[in-house]
Coordinates of C-alpha atoms and ligand atoms in Angstrom, one line a residue:
M1 CA 73.0 -16.6 85.0
I2 CA 74.8 -13.4 84.4
S3 CA 75.1 -11.9 80.9
I4 CA 77.9 -9.5 80.4
V5 CA 77.2 -7.4 77.4
I6 CA 80.2 -5.8 75.8
P7 CA 80.2 -3.5 72.8
A8 CA 83.5 -3.6 71.0
Y9 CA 84.7 -1.6 68.1
N10 CA 88.3 -2.2 67.0
E11 CA 89.4 -3.5 70.4
E12 CA 91.9 -6.1 69.3
D13 CA 94.4 -5.0 71.9
G14 CA 92.1 -5.3 74.8
V15 CA 89.6 -8.2 74.3
A16 CA 92.0 -11.1 75.3
E17 CA 92.9 -9.2 78.5
L18 CA 89.2 -8.4 79.1
Y19 CA 88.3 -12.1 78.8
R20 CA 91.1 -13.1 81.1
R21 CA 90.1 -10.5 83.7
I22 CA 86.4 -11.5 83.6
V23 CA 87.2 -15.2 84.0
E24 CA 89.5 -14.3 86.8
A25 CA 86.9 -12.2 88.6
S26 CA 84.0 -14.6 88.0
P27 CA 84.4 -17.2 90.8
A28 CA 83.4 -14.4 93.3
W29 CA 79.9 -14.1 91.7
Q30 CA 79.1 -17.8 92.3
E31 CA 76.9 -17.8 89.2
E32 CA 77.1 -19.0 85.7
F33 CA 77.9 -16.4 83.1
E34 CA 78.0 -15.6 79.4
I35 CA 80.1 -13.0 77.8
L36 CA 78.3 -11.3 74.9
I37 CA 80.7 -9.4 72.7
V38 CA 78.9 -7.2 70.3
D39 CA 81.3 -6.5 67.5
D40 CA 80.2 -3.1 66.1
G41 CA 81.7 -3.6 62.6
S42 CA 85.3 -3.8 63.7
R43 CA 87.9 -3.7 61.0
D44 CA 90.7 -5.2 63.0
R45 CA 91.2 -8.6 64.6
T46 CA 88.6 -8.2 67.3
V47 CA 86.3 -10.9 65.9
A48 CA 89.1 -13.3 65.0
I49 CA 90.5 -13.1 68.6
C50 CA 87.0 -13.6 70.1
E51 CA 86.5 -16.6 67.8
E52 CA 89.8 -18.2 69.0
I53 CA 88.7 -17.7 72.6
G54 CA 85.2 -18.8 71.8
A55 CA 86.5 -22.1 70.4
T56 CA 87.9 -23.0 73.8
D57 CA 85.2 -21.4 75.9
T58 CA 81.5 -21.5 74.7
R59 CA 80.6 -19.0 77.4
L60 CA 82.0 -16.3 75.1
K61 CA 79.5 -15.4 72.4
V62 CA 79.9 -12.9 69.6
I63 CA 77.3 -10.9 67.8
S64 CA 78.9 -9.3 64.8
L65 CA 77.0 -6.3 63.4
S66 CA 77.2 -5.8 59.6
R67 CA 78.8 -2.4 60.0
N68 CA 79.6 0.2 62.6
F69 CA 76.2 1.2 64.0
G70 CA 77.6 3.1 67.0
H71 CA 78.0 2.3 70.7
Q72 CA 74.4 2.7 71.8
A73 CA 73.1 0.5 69.0
A74 CA 75.7 -2.1 69.9
V75 CA 74.6 -2.1 73.5
S76 CA 71.0 -2.3 72.5
A77 CA 71.8 -5.3 70.2
G78 CA 73.6 -7.0 73.1
L79 CA 70.7 -6.4 75.5
M80 CA 68.3 -8.0 73.0
H81 CA 70.4 -11.2 73.0
A82 CA 71.2 -11.4 76.7
K83 CA 69.7 -14.5 78.3
G84 CA 70.7 -14.0 81.9
N85 CA 68.5 -13.1 84.8
I86 CA 71.2 -10.6 85.7
V87 CA 72.6 -8.5 82.9
T88 CA 75.5 -6.1 82.9
V89 CA 76.9 -3.7 80.4
M90 CA 80.5 -2.8 80.3
D91 CA 83.0 -1.3 77.9
A92 CA 85.6 -3.5 76.1
D93 CA 88.5 -1.2 77.1
L94 CA 88.5 -2.2 80.8
Q95 CA 87.5 1.2 81.9
D96 CA 84.8 -0.5 83.8
P97 CA 86.8 -3.2 85.6
P98 CA 85.2 -6.7 86.0
E99 CA 86.6 -6.9 89.5
E100 CA 84.2 -4.2 90.5
L101 CA 81.1 -6.1 89.5
L102 CA 80.7 -8.1 92.7
P103 CA 79.2 -5.3 94.9
F104 CA 76.8 -4.5 92.0
I105 CA 75.6 -8.0 91.8
E106 CA 75.2 -8.2 95.5
K107 CA 72.9 -5.1 95.4
I108 CA 70.7 -6.9 92.8
R109 CA 70.5 -9.9 95.1
D110 CA 69.5 -7.4 97.9
G111 CA 66.4 -6.6 95.7
W112 CA 67.4 -3.7 93.6
D113 CA 66.4 -3.9 89.9
V114 CA 69.1 -1.6 88.5
V115 CA 72.4 -0.7 89.9
Y116 CA 74.2 1.9 87.8
A117 CA 77.7 3.1 88.3
I118 CA 78.4 6.7 89.2
R119 CA 81.8 7.8 88.1
T120 CA 83.7 9.5 90.9
K121 CA 87.1 10.0 89.2
R122 CA 87.7 10.1 85.6
K123 CA 91.2 9.5 84.4
E124 CA 90.7 11.7 81.4
N125 CA 91.9 15.1 80.4
I126 CA 90.5 18.2 82.0
F127 CA 88.5 19.4 79.0
K128 CA 86.7 16.1 78.7
R129 CA 86.0 16.1 82.5
I130 CA 84.6 19.6 82.5
S131 CA 82.4 18.8 79.4
Y132 CA 81.0 15.7 81.0
W133 CA 80.4 17.4 84.3
A134 CA 78.5 20.3 82.6
Y135 CA 76.6 18.0 80.3
Y136 CA 75.1 15.8 82.9
R137 CA 73.9 18.9 84.8
I138 CA 72.4 20.4 81.7
L139 CA 70.8 17.1 80.8
K140 CA 69.3 16.9 84.3
R141 CA 67.8 20.4 83.9
L142 CA 66.3 19.7 80.5
A143 CA 65.2 16.1 80.5
T144 CA 61.7 15.4 81.7
L145 CA 62.9 12.5 83.8
D146 CA 65.5 12.0 86.5
I147 CA 68.6 10.8 84.7
P148 CA 71.2 10.2 87.4
L149 CA 74.3 12.5 87.3
D150 CA 77.6 11.2 86.0
S151 CA 76.4 7.7 85.3
G152 CA 77.3 6.0 82.0
D153 CA 76.2 2.8 80.6
F154 CA 78.1 0.6 83.1
C155 CA 75.4 -1.0 85.2
V156 CA 73.9 -4.3 86.4
M157 CA 70.2 -4.9 85.8
R158 CA 67.7 -7.6 86.5
G159 CA 66.5 -9.5 83.4
E160 CA 63.0 -8.1 83.6
V161 CA 64.3 -4.6 83.3
V162 CA 66.2 -5.5 80.2
D163 CA 63.1 -7.2 78.7
T164 CA 61.2 -4.0 79.3
M165 CA 63.9 -1.9 77.7
N166 CA 64.0 -4.3 74.7
R167 CA 60.3 -3.7 74.3
L168 CA 60.8 0.1 73.8
P169 CA 60.6 0.4 70.0
E170 CA 62.4 3.6 69.4
R171 CA 65.3 3.5 67.0
N172 CA 67.5 6.3 68.2
R173 CA 68.5 4.8 71.5
F174 CA 70.2 6.6 74.4
V175 CA 70.6 3.6 76.6
R176 CA 71.2 5.2 79.9
G177 CA 68.2 7.4 79.4
L178 CA 65.9 4.5 78.5
R179 CA 67.3 2.7 81.6
S180 CA 66.1 5.5 83.9
W181 CA 62.9 5.9 81.9
V182 CA 61.7 2.4 82.6
G183 CA 61.8 2.9 86.3
F184 CA 61.8 0.1 88.8
R185 CA 64.0 0.2 91.9
Q186 CA 67.3 1.8 90.9
T187 CA 70.3 2.8 92.8
G188 CA 73.8 4.2 92.1
M189 CA 77.1 2.9 93.1
P190 CA 80.2 5.0 93.0
Y191 CA 83.3 3.7 91.3
E192 CA 86.5 5.0 89.8
R193 CA 86.6 4.9 86.1
E194 CA 89.9 3.5 85.0
A195 CA 92.0 4.8 82.1
R196 CA 91.6 2.9 78.8
F197 CA 93.6 -0.4 78.9
A198 CA 94.7 -0.2 75.2
G199 CA 94.0 1.4 72.0
E200 CA 92.4 4.8 71.2
P201 CA 89.0 6.0 72.3
K202 CA 86.4 5.2 69.7
Y203 CA 84.3 8.2 70.4
N204 CA 85.5 11.3 68.6
F205 CA 84.2 14.7 69.3
R206 CA 81.5 14.5 66.7
R207 CA 80.2 11.2 68.1
L208 CA 80.2 12.5 71.6
L209 CA 78.2 15.5 70.4
K210 CA 75.7 13.2 68.8
L211 CA 75.4 11.1 72.0
A212 CA 75.0 14.3 74.0
S213 CA 72.3 15.6 71.8
D214 CA 70.5 12.2 71.7
G215 CA 70.4 12.4 75.5
I216 CA 68.8 15.8 75.5
F217 CA 66.5 15.6 72.5
N218 CA 65.3 12.0 73.0
F219 CA 64.1 12.8 76.5
S220 CA 62.8 16.2 76.4
Y221 CA 61.1 18.7 74.2
R222 CA 61.9 21.5 76.6
P223 CA 64.1 23.2 74.0
L224 CA 60.9 23.6 71.9
Q225 CA 58.9 24.8 74.9
F226 CA 61.7 27.3 75.4
I227 CA 60.8 28.8 72.1
M228 CA 57.2 29.2 73.2
H229 CA 58.2 30.8 76.5
A230 CA 60.8 33.1 74.9
G231 CA 58.2 33.9 72.3
L232 CA 55.6 35.0 74.8
V233 CA 58.1 37.1 76.8
L234 CA 59.4 38.8 73.6
A235 CA 55.8 39.3 72.3
G236 CA 55.0 41.1 75.6
F237 CA 58.1 43.2 75.2
C238 CA 57.2 44.0 71.5
V239 CA 53.7 45.2 72.6
F240 CA 55.3 47.5 75.2
A241 CA 57.8 48.8 72.8
A242 CA 55.2 49.5 70.2
M243 CA 53.1 51.4 72.7
F244 CA 56.1 53.4 73.7
I245 CA 56.8 54.3 70.1
V246 CA 53.2 55.4 69.5
I247 CA 53.2 57.5 72.7
Q248 CA 56.6 59.0 71.7
Y249 CA 55.1 60.0 68.3
L250 CA 51.9 61.5 69.7
T251 CA 53.6 63.5 72.4
N252 CA 56.5 64.6 70.2
W253 CA 58.8 63.3 72.9
T254 CA 62.6 63.5 72.4
V255 CA 64.5 60.6 74.0
I256 CA 68.3 60.7 74.0
G257 CA 68.3 63.3 71.3
F258 CA 66.0 61.4 69.0
N259 CA 62.5 62.6 68.0
P260 CA 60.3 60.2 65.9
R261 CA 59.4 63.1 63.6
D262 CA 63.1 63.4 62.6
A263 CA 62.8 60.3 60.5
R264 CA 59.6 59.9 58.5
G265 CA 58.0 56.5 58.7
W266 CA 60.0 55.5 61.8
T267 CA 56.9 54.9 63.9
S268 CA 54.9 52.9 61.4
I269 CA 57.9 50.7 60.4
M270 CA 58.8 50.0 64.0
I271 CA 55.3 49.0 64.9
T272 CA 55.0 46.7 61.9
V273 CA 58.3 45.0 62.7
L274 CA 57.6 44.6 66.4
A275 CA 54.1 43.3 65.8
L276 CA 55.2 40.8 63.2
A277 CA 58.1 39.6 65.4
A278 CA 55.7 39.0 68.2
V279 CA 53.2 37.1 66.1
N280 CA 56.1 35.1 64.5
L281 CA 57.5 34.0 67.8
V282 CA 54.3 32.9 69.3
C283 CA 53.4 31.0 66.2
L284 CA 56.7 29.2 66.2
G285 CA 56.1 28.3 69.8
I286 CA 52.7 26.9 69.0
L287 CA 54.3 24.8 66.2
G288 CA 57.0 23.7 68.6
E289 CA 54.4 22.5 71.0
Y290 CA 52.8 20.3 68.3
I291 CA 56.1 19.0 67.0
G292 CA 57.0 18.1 70.6
R293 CA 53.8 16.2 71.0
L294 CA 54.2 14.4 67.7
F295 CA 57.7 13.5 68.7
E296 CA 56.5 12.0 72.0
E297 CA 53.9 9.9 70.0
V298 CA 56.2 8.6 67.3
K299 CA 58.6 7.2 69.8
H300 CA 55.9 4.7 70.6
R301 CA 57.0 4.3 74.2
P302 CA 54.3 2.7 76.4
T303 CA 52.3 5.0 78.5
W304 CA 53.1 2.9 81.6
I305 CA 55.0 -0.1 82.7
V306 CA 53.6 -2.6 85.3
K307 CA 56.1 -3.7 87.8
R308 CA 54.1 -6.3 89.6
R309 CA 50.6 -7.7 89.8
I310 CA 49.1 -9.3 92.9
N311 CA 46.4 -11.9 92.5
M312 CA 46.3 -11.4 88.8
P313 CA 47.7 -13.4 86.0
D314 CA 50.9 -12.1 84.5
N315 CA 49.9 -12.2 80.9
L316 CA 47.2 -9.5 81.0
Ligands
UDP401 N1 82.2 1.3 70.8 C1 81.3 0.7 69.9 N2 81.0 1.3 68.7 C2 81.4 2.6 68.4 C3 82.2 3.2 69.4 C4 82.6 2.6 70.5 O1 80.9 -0.5 70.1 O2 81.1 3.0 67.4 C5 82.6 0.6 72.0 C6 84.0 0.6 72.3 O3 84.7 -0.5 71.7 C7 84.1 0.6 73.8 C8 82.8 1.3 74.2 O4 82.0 1.3 73.1 O5 83.9 -0.8 74.3 C9 83.1 2.7 74.7 O6 83.9 3.4 73.7 P1 85.1 4.4 74.1 O7 86.0 3.7 75.1 O8 85.7 4.9 72.9 O9 84.3 5.5 74.8 P2 84.7 6.3 76.1 O10 85.1 5.3 77.2 O11 85.7 7.3 75.7 O12 83.4 7.0 76.5
MG402 MG1 86.4 3.8 77.0

């Protein structure tokens, strides 16, 4: 069975069409399916419309969250409830067209565990496109794992992969990051992201920023390590600068018209400031290193994930 997980927040104008398009595309898959709409605290008629459809077609299921928990939480809730041995995540606004699913499903049948979509064209404004483009490249630089470029949440996964993701206990979930983190055999598939079918984007700038920083900070503590490295470099610089100032004082050396003896106390103050700055930066770096390690631990992610056992019982 295929489970189609769809987070929806105030998507009353799109859900009926979404349902229609999924049903229309479904014969090609030659598989049973369930549509799992996760209503993320919608305040419009999204749930009512789903209920109406659900009354005539039990393949449409709805999980209604008690309030708006955000897209990533909604996707996670949907994955928790998905029963299928093939699971797909798509948006409710038809930006990820159901007609495109077939080649993804075929790849899973070919033996891939995760087939994620790579967006080739975005029908969005230039500012958004540039930001996304830059973001994914920064994320790749910073994150300690290989998060594929330009791939969103739209994907098809084998049920085992979803079970594994469900077992990761962290609360602040960046789904596409967790998906790469769990590993297994993954491949990308290019597709053109459509424009929104109806309604307004539910991500505003603040939410996008939150998503973007979740991606970076949940998967790396390189920014903290950066403090450490910058601290060491600056500390080195401070030591050299202090030495220079002492030499300048002792040799009574005038540099660009300035002689340290012109201002009393210059040498001692400069040395104090530089030494303290160096110590400070290195100490911050050390703290950062510990915070980073704490952070890794509190996420409670498993240290490894077993893909397959041979000649061994599965429940070890
Ligand atoms: N969404 C959600 N909760 C939110 C925001 C968005 O469930 O708080 C859903 C939304 O209904 C849509 C999907 O997440 O199905 C993607 O949202 P949107 O289209 O606004 O994002 P974009 O396509 O601009 O990245
Ligand atoms: Mg959208």
